[in-house]
PDB file of C-alpha atoms and ligand atoms in Angstrom:
ATOM      1  CA  MET A   1      17.303  16.176 -84.334  1.00 77.00           C
ATOM      2  CA  SER A   2      14.763  13.402 -83.725  1.00 78.00           C
ATOM      3  CA  HIS A   3      12.091  13.314 -86.413  1.00 83.00           C
ATOM      4  CA  TYR A   4       9.455  12.689 -83.717  1.00 93.00           C
ATOM      5  CA  TYR A   5       7.582  15.783 -82.489  1.00 95.00           C
ATOM      6  CA  PRO A   6       7.240  15.625 -78.675  1.00 95.00           C
ATOM      7  CA  ILE A   7       3.886  16.527 -77.090  1.00 96.00           C
ATOM      8  CA  TYR A   8       1.961  15.825 -73.860  1.00 96.00           C
ATOM      9  CA  VAL A   9      -1.516  14.458 -74.578  1.00 96.00           C
ATOM     10  CA  GLU A  10      -4.604  14.857 -72.344  1.00 96.00           C
ATOM     11  CA  LEU A  11      -6.084  11.340 -72.148  1.00 97.00           C
ATOM     12  CA  GLN A  12      -8.545  11.701 -69.233  1.00 98.00           C
ATOM     13  CA  ASN A  13     -11.662   9.661 -70.152  1.00 98.00           C
ATOM     14  CA  LYS A  14     -10.475   9.239 -73.735  1.00 98.00           C
ATOM     15  CA  PRO A  15     -10.841   5.804 -75.343  1.00 98.00           C
ATOM     16  CA  VAL A  16      -7.652   3.929 -76.269  1.00 98.00           C
ATOM     17  CA  LEU A  17      -7.433   0.561 -78.026  1.00 98.00           C
ATOM     18  CA  VAL A  18      -4.741  -1.961 -77.098  1.00 98.00           C
ATOM     19  CA  VAL A  19      -4.321  -4.960 -79.398  1.00 98.00           C
ATOM     20  CA  GLY A  20      -2.652  -7.890 -77.606  1.00 98.00           C
ATOM     21  CA  GLY A  21      -2.476  -8.656 -73.901  1.00 98.00           C
ATOM     22  CA  GLY A  22       1.092  -9.742 -73.080  1.00 98.00           C
ATOM     23  CA  THR A  23       3.976  -8.244 -71.098  1.00 98.00           C
ATOM     24  CA  VAL A  24       4.459  -5.179 -73.261  1.00 98.00           C
ATOM     25  CA  ALA A  25       0.706  -4.512 -73.414  1.00 98.00           C
ATOM     26  CA  LEU A  26       0.678  -4.642 -69.603  1.00 98.00           C
ATOM     27  CA  ARG A  27       3.376  -1.940 -69.385  1.00 98.00           C
ATOM     28  CA  LYS A  28       1.571   0.335 -71.836  1.00 98.00           C
ATOM     29  CA  VAL A  29      -1.845  -0.248 -70.181  1.00 98.00           C
ATOM     30  CA  LYS A  30      -0.541   0.595 -66.688  1.00 98.00           C
ATOM     31  CA  THR A  31       0.817   3.955 -67.867  1.00 97.00           C
ATOM     32  CA  LEU A  32      -2.361   4.681 -69.832  1.00 98.00           C
ATOM     33  CA  LEU A  33      -4.537   3.992 -66.770  1.00 98.00           C
ATOM     34  CA  GLU A  34      -2.314   6.184 -64.598  1.00 97.00           C
ATOM     35  CA  HIS A  35      -3.101   8.991 -67.017  1.00 97.00           C
ATOM     36  CA  GLY A  36      -6.860   8.468 -67.007  1.00 98.00           C
ATOM     37  CA  ALA A  37      -7.411   6.753 -70.367  1.00 98.00           C
ATOM     38  CA  VAL A  38     -10.349   4.401 -70.924  1.00 98.00           C
ATOM     39  CA  VAL A  39      -8.549   1.286 -72.150  1.00 98.00           C
ATOM     40  CA  ARG A  40     -10.093  -1.477 -74.239  1.00 98.00           C
ATOM     41  CA  ILE A  41      -7.984  -4.557 -74.919  1.00 98.00           C
ATOM     42  CA  VAL A  42      -8.585  -6.946 -77.808  1.00 98.00           C
ATOM     43  CA  SER A  43      -6.680 -10.194 -77.387  1.00 98.00           C
ATOM     44  CA  PRO A  44      -7.383 -13.926 -77.256  1.00 98.00           C
ATOM     45  CA  GLU A  45      -5.227 -14.226 -74.091  1.00 98.00           C
ATOM     46  CA  LEU A  46      -4.335 -11.897 -71.227  1.00 98.00           C
ATOM     47  CA  HIS A  47      -1.354 -11.523 -68.893  1.00 98.00           C
ATOM     48  CA  PRO A  48      -2.500 -12.412 -65.303  1.00 98.00           C
ATOM     49  CA  GLU A  49      -1.989  -8.796 -64.129  1.00 98.00           C
ATOM     50  CA  LEU A  50      -4.224  -7.587 -66.969  1.00 98.00           C
ATOM     51  CA  VAL A  51      -6.856 -10.142 -65.931  1.00 98.00           C
ATOM     52  CA  GLU A  52      -6.774  -8.527 -62.470  1.00 98.00           C
ATOM     53  CA  LEU A  53      -7.243  -5.059 -63.959  1.00 98.00           C
ATOM     54  CA  VAL A  54     -10.189  -6.329 -66.013  1.00 98.00           C
ATOM     55  CA  ASP A  55     -11.700  -8.063 -62.954  1.00 98.00           C
ATOM     56  CA  ASP A  56     -11.355  -4.803 -61.015  1.00 98.00           C
ATOM     57  CA  GLU A  57     -13.132  -3.013 -63.895  1.00 98.00           C
ATOM     58  CA  ARG A  58     -10.102  -0.768 -64.479  1.00 98.00           C
ATOM     59  CA  CYS A  59     -10.152  -1.681 -68.185  1.00 98.00           C
ATOM     60  CA  LEU A  60     -12.239  -3.605 -70.718  1.00 98.00           C
ATOM     61  CA  TRP A  61     -11.380  -6.834 -72.545  1.00 98.00           C
ATOM     62  CA  LYS A  62     -12.741  -8.297 -75.753  1.00 98.00           C
ATOM     63  CA  LYS A  63     -11.518 -11.905 -75.817  1.00 98.00           C
ATOM     64  CA  LYS A  64     -10.861 -12.382 -79.531  1.00 98.00           C
ATOM     65  CA  GLU A  65      -8.327 -11.921 -82.305  1.00 98.00           C
ATOM     66  CA  TYR A  66      -8.102  -8.391 -83.662  1.00 98.00           C
ATOM     67  CA  SER A  67     -10.262  -7.401 -86.658  1.00 98.00           C
ATOM     68  CA  ALA A  68     -10.877  -4.022 -88.303  1.00 97.00           C
ATOM     69  CA  ASP A  69     -14.272  -3.525 -86.628  1.00 97.00           C
ATOM     70  CA  ASP A  70     -12.556  -3.449 -83.203  1.00 97.00           C
ATOM     71  CA  LEU A  71     -11.399   0.048 -84.045  1.00 97.00           C
ATOM     72  CA  GLN A  72     -14.173   2.390 -82.951  1.00 95.00           C
ATOM     73  CA  ASP A  73     -13.784   5.919 -81.610  1.00 94.00           C
ATOM     74  CA  GLU A  74     -10.338   5.464 -80.049  1.00 96.00           C
ATOM     75  CA  VAL A  75      -7.912   8.369 -80.265  1.00 92.00           C
ATOM     76  CA  LEU A  76      -4.817   6.189 -79.920  1.00 97.00           C
ATOM     77  CA  VAL A  77      -4.090   2.586 -80.841  1.00 98.00           C
ATOM     78  CA  PHE A  78      -1.344   0.317 -79.482  1.00 98.00           C
ATOM     79  CA  SER A  79      -0.561  -2.885 -81.323  1.00 98.00           C
ATOM     80  CA  CYS A  80       1.297  -5.075 -78.825  1.00 98.00           C
ATOM     81  CA  THR A  81       1.525  -8.448 -80.522  1.00 97.00           C
ATOM     82  CA  GLU A  82       4.543 -10.214 -81.966  1.00 94.00           C
ATOM     83  CA  ILE A  83       2.558 -11.179 -85.070  1.00 96.00           C
ATOM     84  CA  GLU A  84       3.515  -9.164 -88.127  1.00 96.00           C
ATOM     85  CA  GLU A  85       0.148  -9.589 -89.938  1.00 97.00           C
ATOM     86  CA  VAL A  86      -1.820  -8.414 -86.893  1.00 97.00           C
ATOM     87  CA  ASN A  87       0.431  -5.414 -86.348  1.00 97.00           C
ATOM     88  CA  SER A  88       0.275  -4.497 -90.061  1.00 97.00           C
ATOM     89  CA  ALA A  89      -3.515  -4.777 -90.121  1.00 97.00           C
ATOM     90  CA  ALA A  90      -3.916  -2.622 -86.992  1.00 98.00           C
ATOM     91  CA  ALA A  91      -1.442  -0.043 -88.328  1.00 97.00           C
ATOM     92  CA  GLY A  92      -3.228   0.097 -91.700  1.00 97.00           C
ATOM     93  CA  ASP A  93      -6.693   0.397 -90.114  1.00 97.00           C
ATOM     94  CA  ALA A  94      -5.554   3.124 -87.725  1.00 97.00           C
ATOM     95  CA  GLN A  95      -3.838   5.139 -90.425  1.00 94.00           C
ATOM     96  CA  LYS A  96      -6.837   4.925 -92.778  1.00 95.00           C
ATOM     97  CA  SER A  97      -8.870   6.793 -90.167  1.00 92.00           C
ATOM     98  CA  MET A  98      -5.992   9.111 -89.168  1.00 93.00           C
ATOM     99  CA  ARG A  99      -5.662   7.551 -85.720  1.00 96.00           C
ATOM    100  CA  LEU A 100      -2.198   7.609 -84.123  1.00 97.00           C
ATOM    101  CA  ILE A 101      -0.730   4.125 -83.795  1.00 98.00           C
ATOM    102  CA  ASN A 102       2.109   2.595 -81.796  1.00 98.00           C
ATOM    103  CA  VAL A 103       3.353  -0.796 -82.971  1.00 97.00           C
ATOM    104  CA  VAL A 104       5.573  -2.107 -80.188  1.00 96.00           C
ATOM    105  CA  ASP A 105       7.884  -4.242 -82.255  1.00 93.00           C
ATOM    106  CA  ASP A 106       8.074  -2.206 -85.435  1.00 94.00           C
ATOM    107  CA  PRO A 107       9.092   1.481 -85.186  1.00 93.00           C
ATOM    108  CA  GLU A 108       8.546   1.915 -88.954  1.00 93.00           C
ATOM    109  CA  LYS A 109       4.815   1.318 -88.508  1.00 95.00           C
ATOM    110  CA  CYS A 110       4.543   3.728 -85.547  1.00 96.00           C
ATOM    111  CA  THR A 111       3.022   7.171 -85.974  1.00 96.00           C
ATOM    112  CA  PHE A 112       3.989   7.786 -82.343  1.00 97.00           C
ATOM    113  CA  ILE A 113       6.403   6.196 -79.888  1.00 97.00           C
ATOM    114  CA  VAL A 114       6.328   6.128 -76.096  1.00 97.00           C
ATOM    115  CA  PRO A 115       9.146   7.753 -74.110  1.00 97.00           C
ATOM    116  CA  SER A 116      10.610   6.693 -70.778  1.00 98.00           C
ATOM    117  CA  ILE A 117       8.917   8.881 -68.177  1.00 97.00           C
ATOM    118  CA  LEU A 118       9.999  10.347 -64.853  1.00 98.00           C
ATOM    119  CA  GLU A 119       7.147  11.951 -62.945  1.00 97.00           C
ATOM    120  CA  ARG A 120       7.251  14.030 -59.769  1.00 97.00           C
ATOM    121  CA  GLY A 121       3.785  15.477 -59.398  1.00 95.00           C
ATOM    122  CA  ASP A 122       3.401  18.078 -62.122  1.00 94.00           C
ATOM    123  CA  LEU A 123       6.996  17.606 -63.263  1.00 97.00           C
ATOM    124  CA  SER A 124       7.124  15.152 -66.114  1.00 97.00           C
ATOM    125  CA  ILE A 125      10.374  14.420 -67.909  1.00 98.00           C
ATOM    126  CA  ALA A 126      10.045  12.312 -71.033  1.00 97.00           C
ATOM    127  CA  VAL A 127      13.167  10.721 -72.501  1.00 98.00           C
ATOM    128  CA  SER A 128      13.309   9.313 -75.990  1.00 97.00           C
ATOM    129  CA  THR A 129      16.083   7.944 -78.148  1.00 96.00           C
ATOM    130  CA  GLY A 130      13.756   7.820 -81.158  1.00 94.00           C
ATOM    131  CA  GLY A 131      13.843   4.025 -80.992  1.00 94.00           C
ATOM    132  CA  SER A 132      17.666   3.772 -81.197  1.00 95.00           C
ATOM    133  CA  SER A 133      17.934   2.320 -77.710  1.00 96.00           C
ATOM    134  CA  PRO A 134      15.017   2.031 -75.256  1.00 97.00           C
ATOM    135  CA  ILE A 135      17.546   0.783 -72.660  1.00 98.00           C
ATOM    136  CA  VAL A 136      19.470   4.059 -72.866  1.00 98.00           C
ATOM    137  CA  ALA A 137      16.168   5.961 -72.472  1.00 98.00           C
ATOM    138  CA  ARG A 138      15.495   3.947 -69.310  1.00 98.00           C
ATOM    139  CA  GLN A 139      19.049   4.524 -68.001  1.00 98.00           C
ATOM    140  CA  ILE A 140      18.809   8.291 -68.545  1.00 98.00           C
ATOM    141  CA  ARG A 141      15.438   8.296 -66.769  1.00 98.00           C
ATOM    142  CA  ALA A 142      17.086   6.509 -63.805  1.00 98.00           C
ATOM    143  CA  GLU A 143      19.912   9.092 -63.727  1.00 98.00           C
ATOM    144  CA  LEU A 144      17.391  11.939 -63.795  1.00 98.00           C
ATOM    145  CA  ALA A 145      15.479  10.299 -60.941  1.00 98.00           C
ATOM    146  CA  GLU A 146      18.570  10.728 -58.727  1.00 97.00           C
ATOM    147  CA  HIS A 147      18.783  14.437 -59.474  1.00 96.00           C
ATOM    148  CA  TYR A 148      15.077  15.308 -59.523  1.00 97.00           C
ATOM    149  CA  GLY A 149      13.883  13.746 -56.273  1.00 97.00           C
ATOM    150  CA  GLU A 150      10.485  13.519 -54.567  1.00 97.00           C
ATOM    151  CA  ALA A 151      10.751  17.106 -53.228  1.00 98.00           C
ATOM    152  CA  TYR A 152       9.897  18.407 -56.699  1.00 98.00           C
ATOM    153  CA  GLU A 153       6.294  17.308 -56.274  1.00 98.00           C
ATOM    154  CA  ASP A 154       5.639  19.614 -53.273  1.00 98.00           C
ATOM    155  CA  TYR A 155       7.902  22.291 -54.753  1.00 98.00           C
ATOM    156  CA  LEU A 156       5.869  22.515 -57.977  1.00 98.00           C
ATOM    157  CA  THR A 157       2.551  22.284 -56.125  1.00 98.00           C
ATOM    158  CA  LEU A 158       3.658  25.248 -54.011  1.00 98.00           C
ATOM    159  CA  LEU A 159       4.793  27.293 -57.026  1.00 98.00           C
ATOM    160  CA  GLY A 160       1.633  26.384 -58.944  1.00 97.00           C
ATOM    161  CA  SER A 161      -0.579  27.461 -56.027  1.00 98.00           C
ATOM    162  CA  TRP A 162       0.725  31.028 -56.380  1.00 98.00           C
ATOM    163  CA  ARG A 163       0.239  31.438 -60.130  1.00 97.00           C
ATOM    164  CA  LYS A 164      -3.276  32.921 -60.093  1.00 97.00           C
ATOM    165  CA  ASP A 165      -2.655  35.481 -57.315  1.00 97.00           C
ATOM    166  CA  VAL A 166       0.676  36.557 -58.766  1.00 97.00           C
ATOM    167  CA  LYS A 167      -0.817  36.941 -62.246  1.00 97.00           C
ATOM    168  CA  ALA A 168      -3.810  38.912 -60.941  1.00 97.00           C
ATOM    169  CA  ARG A 169      -2.174  41.147 -58.346  1.00 97.00           C
ATOM    170  CA  LEU A 170       1.463  41.877 -59.206  1.00 97.00           C
ATOM    171  CA  THR A 171       2.967  44.114 -61.888  1.00 97.00           C
ATOM    172  CA  ALA A 172       5.310  42.621 -64.480  1.00 97.00           C
ATOM    173  CA  GLU A 173       8.336  43.824 -62.512  1.00 97.00           C
ATOM    174  CA  GLN A 174       6.989  42.430 -59.226  1.00 97.00           C
ATOM    175  CA  LYS A 175       6.159  39.116 -60.897  1.00 97.00           C
ATOM    176  CA  GLU A 176       9.737  38.748 -62.042  1.00 97.00           C
ATOM    177  CA  LYS A 177      11.017  39.465 -58.509  1.00 97.00           C
ATOM    178  CA  PHE A 178       8.518  37.024 -56.993  1.00 98.00           C
ATOM    179  CA  TRP A 179       9.343  34.144 -59.325  1.00 98.00           C
ATOM    180  CA  ASN A 180      13.088  34.741 -59.068  1.00 98.00           C
ATOM    181  CA  ARG A 181      12.821  34.544 -55.274  1.00 97.00           C
ATOM    182  CA  ALA A 182      10.531  31.497 -55.412  1.00 98.00           C
ATOM    183  CA  THR A 183      12.979  29.605 -57.604  1.00 98.00           C
ATOM    184  CA  ASP A 184      16.320  30.829 -56.181  1.00 97.00           C
ATOM    185  CA  GLY A 185      16.929  27.446 -54.545  1.00 97.00           C
ATOM    186  CA  GLU A 186      15.914  28.217 -50.958  1.00 97.00           C
ATOM    187  CA  MET A 187      12.331  26.944 -51.286  1.00 98.00           C
ATOM    188  CA  LEU A 188      13.513  23.698 -52.860  1.00 98.00           C
ATOM    189  CA  GLU A 189      16.156  23.266 -50.155  1.00 98.00           C
ATOM    190  CA  LEU A 190      13.608  23.854 -47.377  1.00 98.00           C
ATOM    191  CA  ILE A 191      11.235  21.291 -48.905  1.00 98.00           C
ATOM    192  CA  LYS A 192      14.062  18.772 -49.333  1.00 97.00           C
ATOM    193  CA  ASN A 193      14.699  19.192 -45.590  1.00 98.00           C
ATOM    194  CA  GLY A 194      11.062  18.494 -44.725  1.00 98.00           C
ATOM    195  CA  ARG A 195      10.252  22.177 -44.055  1.00 98.00           C
ATOM    196  CA  LEU A 196       7.368  22.730 -46.465  1.00 98.00           C
ATOM    197  CA  ASP A 197       5.526  25.030 -44.038  1.00 98.00           C
ATOM    198  CA  ASP A 198       8.597  27.266 -43.752  1.00 98.00           C
ATOM    199  CA  ALA A 199       8.824  27.443 -47.555  1.00 98.00           C
ATOM    200  CA  LYS A 200       5.140  28.418 -47.698  1.00 98.00           C
ATOM    201  CA  GLY A 201       5.847  31.127 -45.111  1.00 98.00           C
ATOM    202  CA  VAL A 202       8.774  32.564 -47.078  1.00 97.00           C
ATOM    203  CA  MET A 203       6.649  32.814 -50.225  1.00 97.00           C
ATOM    204  CA  GLN A 204       3.756  34.427 -48.361  1.00 97.00           C
ATOM    205  CA  LYS A 205       6.145  36.996 -46.862  1.00 97.00           C
ATOM    206  CA  CYS A 206       7.708  37.732 -50.236  1.00 97.00           C
ATOM    207  CA  PHE A 207       4.286  38.271 -51.824  1.00 97.00           C
ATOM    208  CA  GLN A 208       3.138  40.596 -49.007  1.00 97.00           C
ATOM    209  CA  SER A 209       6.333  42.644 -49.144  1.00 96.00           C
ATOM    210  CA  LEU A 210       5.976  43.124 -52.912  1.00 96.00           C
ATOM    211  CA  LEU A 211       2.358  44.240 -52.493  1.00 92.00           C
ATOM    212  CA  GLY A 212       3.718  46.860 -50.087  1.00 81.00           C
TER     213      GLY A 212
HETATM  214  C1  PQ2 B 301      10.791   3.782 -73.131  1.00 91.84           C
HETATM  215  C2  PQ2 B 301       9.871   2.571 -73.162  1.00 91.84           C
HETATM  216  C3  PQ2 B 301       8.468   3.073 -72.857  1.00 91.84           C
HETATM  217  C4  PQ2 B 301       7.429   1.995 -72.660  1.00 91.84           C
HETATM  218  O1  PQ2 B 301       7.361   1.020 -73.405  1.00 91.84           O
HETATM  219  O2  PQ2 B 301       6.662   2.183 -71.699  1.00 91.84           O
HETATM  220  C5  PQ2 B 301      10.013   1.920 -74.534  1.00 91.84           C
HETATM  221  N1  PQ2 B 301      10.632   0.741 -74.445  1.00 91.84           N
HETATM  222  C6  PQ2 B 301      10.958   0.452 -73.153  1.00 91.84           C
HETATM  223  C7  PQ2 B 301      11.744  -0.627 -72.742  1.00 91.84           C
HETATM  224  C8  PQ2 B 301      12.312  -1.645 -73.583  1.00 91.84           C
HETATM  225  N2  PQ2 B 301      11.887  -1.990 -74.813  1.00 91.84           N
HETATM  226  C9  PQ2 B 301      12.671  -3.044 -75.279  1.00 91.84           C
HETATM  227  C10 PQ2 B 301      13.602  -3.380 -74.275  1.00 91.84           C
HETATM  228  C11 PQ2 B 301      14.599  -4.566 -74.376  1.00 91.84           C
HETATM  229  C12 PQ2 B 301      15.943  -4.092 -74.832  1.00 91.84           C
HETATM  230  C13 PQ2 B 301      16.027  -3.654 -76.280  1.00 91.84           C
HETATM  231  O3  PQ2 B 301      15.596  -4.397 -77.174  1.00 91.84           O
HETATM  232  O4  PQ2 B 301      16.561  -2.541 -76.497  1.00 91.84           O
HETATM  233  C14 PQ2 B 301      13.417  -2.467 -73.238  1.00 91.84           C
HETATM  234  C15 PQ2 B 301      14.247  -2.291 -72.011  1.00 91.84           C
HETATM  235  C16 PQ2 B 301      13.597  -2.737 -70.772  1.00 91.84           C
HETATM  236  O5  PQ2 B 301      12.672  -3.567 -70.792  1.00 91.84           O
HETATM  237  O6  PQ2 B 301      14.080  -2.244 -69.768  1.00 91.84           O
HETATM  238  C17 PQ2 B 301      12.541  -3.752 -76.543  1.00 91.84           C
HETATM  239  C18 PQ2 B 301      12.022  -3.040 -77.737  1.00 91.84           C
HETATM  240  N3  PQ2 B 301      11.418  -1.828 -77.768  1.00 91.84           N
HETATM  241  C19 PQ2 B 301      11.085  -1.532 -79.058  1.00 91.84           C
HETATM  242  C20 PQ2 B 301      11.433  -2.631 -79.866  1.00 91.84           C
HETATM  243  C21 PQ2 B 301      11.135  -2.749 -81.358  1.00 91.84           C
HETATM  244  C22 PQ2 B 301      12.276  -2.340 -82.197  1.00 91.84           C
HETATM  245  O7  PQ2 B 301      13.195  -1.605 -81.764  1.00 91.84           O
HETATM  246  O8  PQ2 B 301      12.249  -2.742 -83.368  1.00 91.84           O
HETATM  247  C23 PQ2 B 301      12.089  -3.560 -79.036  1.00 91.84           C
HETATM  248  C24 PQ2 B 301      12.838  -4.796 -79.441  1.00 91.84           C
HETATM  249  C25 PQ2 B 301      12.052  -6.079 -79.394  1.00 91.84           C
HETATM  250  C26 PQ2 B 301      12.902  -7.213 -79.968  1.00 91.84           C
HETATM  251  O9  PQ2 B 301      14.124  -7.150 -79.971  1.00 91.84           O
HETATM  252  O10 PQ2 B 301      12.256  -8.155 -80.428  1.00 91.84           O
HETATM  253  C27 PQ2 B 301      10.461  -0.328 -79.505  1.00 91.84           C
HETATM  254  C28 PQ2 B 301      10.126   0.793 -78.758  1.00 91.84           C
HETATM  255  N4  PQ2 B 301      10.279   0.895 -77.400  1.00 91.84           N
HETATM  256  C29 PQ2 B 301       9.935   2.157 -77.024  1.00 91.84           C
HETATM  257  C30 PQ2 B 301       9.690   2.558 -75.713  1.00 91.84           C
HETATM  258  C31 PQ2 B 301       9.803   3.051 -78.204  1.00 91.84           C
HETATM  259  C32 PQ2 B 301      11.133   3.800 -78.432  1.00 91.84           C
HETATM  260  C33 PQ2 B 301      11.646   4.509 -77.190  1.00 91.84           C
HETATM  261  C34 PQ2 B 301      12.826   5.349 -77.476  1.00 91.84           C
HETATM  262  O11 PQ2 B 301      13.907   4.852 -77.780  1.00 91.84           O
HETATM  263  O12 PQ2 B 301      12.655   6.570 -77.442  1.00 91.84           O
HETATM  264  C35 PQ2 B 301       9.534   2.035 -79.338  1.00 91.84           C
HETATM  265  C36 PQ2 B 301      10.146   2.408 -80.694  1.00 91.84           C
HETATM  266  C37 PQ2 B 301       8.037   1.879 -79.594  1.00 91.84           C
HETATM  267  C38 PQ2 B 301       7.210   1.935 -78.321  1.00 91.84           C
HETATM  268  O13 PQ2 B 301       7.110   0.919 -77.640  1.00 91.84           O
HETATM  269  O14 PQ2 B 301       6.656   3.027 -78.039  1.00 91.84           O
HETATM  270  C39 PQ2 B 301      10.353   1.431 -72.213  1.00 91.84           C
HETATM  271  C40 PQ2 B 301      11.298   1.843 -71.062  1.00 91.84           C
HETATM  272  C41 PQ2 B 301      10.447   2.325 -69.908  1.00 91.84           C
HETATM  273  C42 PQ2 B 301      11.278   2.583 -68.686  1.00 91.84           C
HETATM  274  O15 PQ2 B 301      11.650   1.639 -67.978  1.00 91.84           O
HETATM  275  O16 PQ2 B 301      11.485   3.754 -68.397  1.00 91.84           O
HETATM  276  N1  NAD B 302       8.104  -1.676 -77.539  1.00 91.84           N
HETATM  277  C1  NAD B 302       8.581  -2.251 -76.490  1.00 91.84           C
HETATM  278  O1  NAD B 302       8.795  -1.566 -75.499  1.00 91.84           O
HETATM  279  C2  NAD B 302       8.922  -3.721 -76.505  1.00 91.84           C
HETATM  280  C3  NAD B 302       9.606  -4.276 -75.415  1.00 91.84           C
HETATM  281  C4  NAD B 302       9.867  -5.645 -75.427  1.00 91.84           C
HETATM  282  C5  NAD B 302       9.435  -6.426 -76.506  1.00 91.84           C
HETATM  283  N2  NAD B 302       8.775  -5.851 -77.529  1.00 91.84           N
HETATM  284  C6  NAD B 302       8.187  -6.666 -78.653  1.00 91.84           C
HETATM  285  O2  NAD B 302       6.758  -6.549 -78.520  1.00 91.84           O
HETATM  286  C7  NAD B 302       6.093  -7.752 -78.947  1.00 91.84           C
HETATM  287  C8  NAD B 302       5.149  -8.240 -77.839  1.00 91.84           C
HETATM  288  O3  NAD B 302       5.911  -8.664 -76.744  1.00 91.84           O
HETATM  289  P1  NAD B 302       5.234  -9.353 -75.460  1.00 91.84           P
HETATM  290  O4  NAD B 302       6.362  -9.749 -74.573  1.00 91.84           O
HETATM  291  O5  NAD B 302       4.163  -8.521 -74.905  1.00 91.84           O
HETATM  292  O6  NAD B 302       4.614 -10.677 -76.137  1.00 91.84           O
HETATM  293  P2  NAD B 302       3.532 -11.676 -75.542  1.00 91.84           P
HETATM  294  O7  NAD B 302       3.676 -12.959 -76.283  1.00 91.84           O
HETATM  295  O8  NAD B 302       3.614 -11.675 -74.039  1.00 91.84           O
HETATM  296  O9  NAD B 302       2.138 -11.005 -75.922  1.00 91.84           O
HETATM  297  C9  NAD B 302       1.552 -11.044 -77.190  1.00 91.84           C
HETATM  298  C10 NAD B 302       0.053 -10.874 -76.996  1.00 91.84           C
HETATM  299  O10 NAD B 302      -0.569 -10.758 -78.266  1.00 91.84           O
HETATM  300  C11 NAD B 302      -1.804 -11.494 -78.244  1.00 91.84           C
HETATM  301  N3  NAD B 302      -2.228 -11.844 -79.593  1.00 91.84           N
HETATM  302  C12 NAD B 302      -1.779 -12.847 -80.383  1.00 91.84           C
HETATM  303  N4  NAD B 302      -2.475 -12.865 -81.558  1.00 91.84           N
HETATM  304  C13 NAD B 302      -3.378 -11.857 -81.503  1.00 91.84           C
HETATM  305  C14 NAD B 302      -4.383 -11.366 -82.394  1.00 91.84           C
HETATM  306  N5  NAD B 302      -4.575 -11.942 -83.606  1.00 91.84           N
HETATM  307  N6  NAD B 302      -5.128 -10.307 -82.005  1.00 91.84           N
HETATM  308  C15 NAD B 302      -4.920  -9.729 -80.796  1.00 91.84           C
HETATM  309  N7  NAD B 302      -3.989 -10.156 -79.921  1.00 91.84           N
HETATM  310  C16 NAD B 302      -3.224 -11.205 -80.264  1.00 91.84           C
HETATM  311  C17 NAD B 302      -1.454 -12.718 -77.389  1.00 91.84           C
HETATM  312  O11 NAD B 302      -2.623 -13.331 -76.884  1.00 91.84           O
HETATM  313  C18 NAD B 302      -0.621 -12.067 -76.298  1.00 91.84           C
HETATM  314  O12 NAD B 302      -1.466 -11.587 -75.273  1.00 91.84           O
HETATM  315  C19 NAD B 302       7.211  -8.727 -79.279  1.00 91.84           C
HETATM  316  O13 NAD B 302       7.374  -8.730 -80.684  1.00 91.84           O
HETATM  317  C20 NAD B 302       8.438  -8.162 -78.573  1.00 91.84           C
HETATM  318  O14 NAD B 302       9.628  -8.479 -79.256  1.00 91.84           O
HETATM  319  C21 NAD B 302       8.510  -4.527 -77.562  1.00 91.84           C
END
């Protein structure tokens, strides 16, 4: 068993500090922004794509070398430099104040690591090898992408849209019947074939027939 405990973290409007502004920082920043974090980068230099993000006011940049006072109210810290002393300092500062830290070139200093992620709307599959081989994590993600295609986004949106009504209006036995029907494969197949409206119709009919 991996010694890392997997969780999904709500980062909407939460401050995150990224130390360093190179290629790896760019990858981490893009994913953070996609998930709504407020990203502040501290680095003397920035990758051109990060400069664009800063110019577009998608994230903030302090043009300087990292020092302890750069750590403010951030919930997560990423240290993305290749310089051992900088990474050690950031890791030490973060841990003193119980902040979670990811050091991109030193798993031993990490209190969290980032998985390879496949997302299809509300479906999120995170793959980790615990640092043994990020390439294998990426390969598994690519294999999963073949199996769990784009249709899952609409499929899960449709299922999710029924949760409140089913919870409020059906008995436990009816709920089981409803969800078994909704997930028996037909809805997914219809959506894969571009027939979302038909899938919606089948679910509506099933709900009505259970209500009697
Ligand atoms: C999943 C992903 C997420 C992301 O970063 O977004 C991610 N690394 C990815 C790619 C990748 N990283 C590296 C290569 C080059 C090949 C190679 O070296 O293997 C490739 C492949 C590529 O580029 O395709 C190099 C590398 N990575 C780490 C070290 C340091 C070390 O091992 O000591 C070195 C060596 C540097 C050197 O040799 O100097 C460390 C970490 N990388 C992790 C995550 C964490 C563990 C994940 C896990 O295993 O569960 C961990 C521990 C910390 C962290 O970063 O969170 C992302 C794939 C995203 C995707 O495409 O889906
Ligand atoms: N975890 C991963 O997924 C992963 C993947 C590939 C490589 N790596 C490792 O991550 C490290 C970073 O790789 P990279 O390609 O982004 O390197 P890079 O050289 O492109 O970027 C390093 C960044 O750190 C900044 N920096 C330097 N000194 C600083 C300081 N004192 N304070 C703040 N910022 C400072 C630089 O200006 C630069 O922007 C390397 O050690 C690399 O081996 C990790």
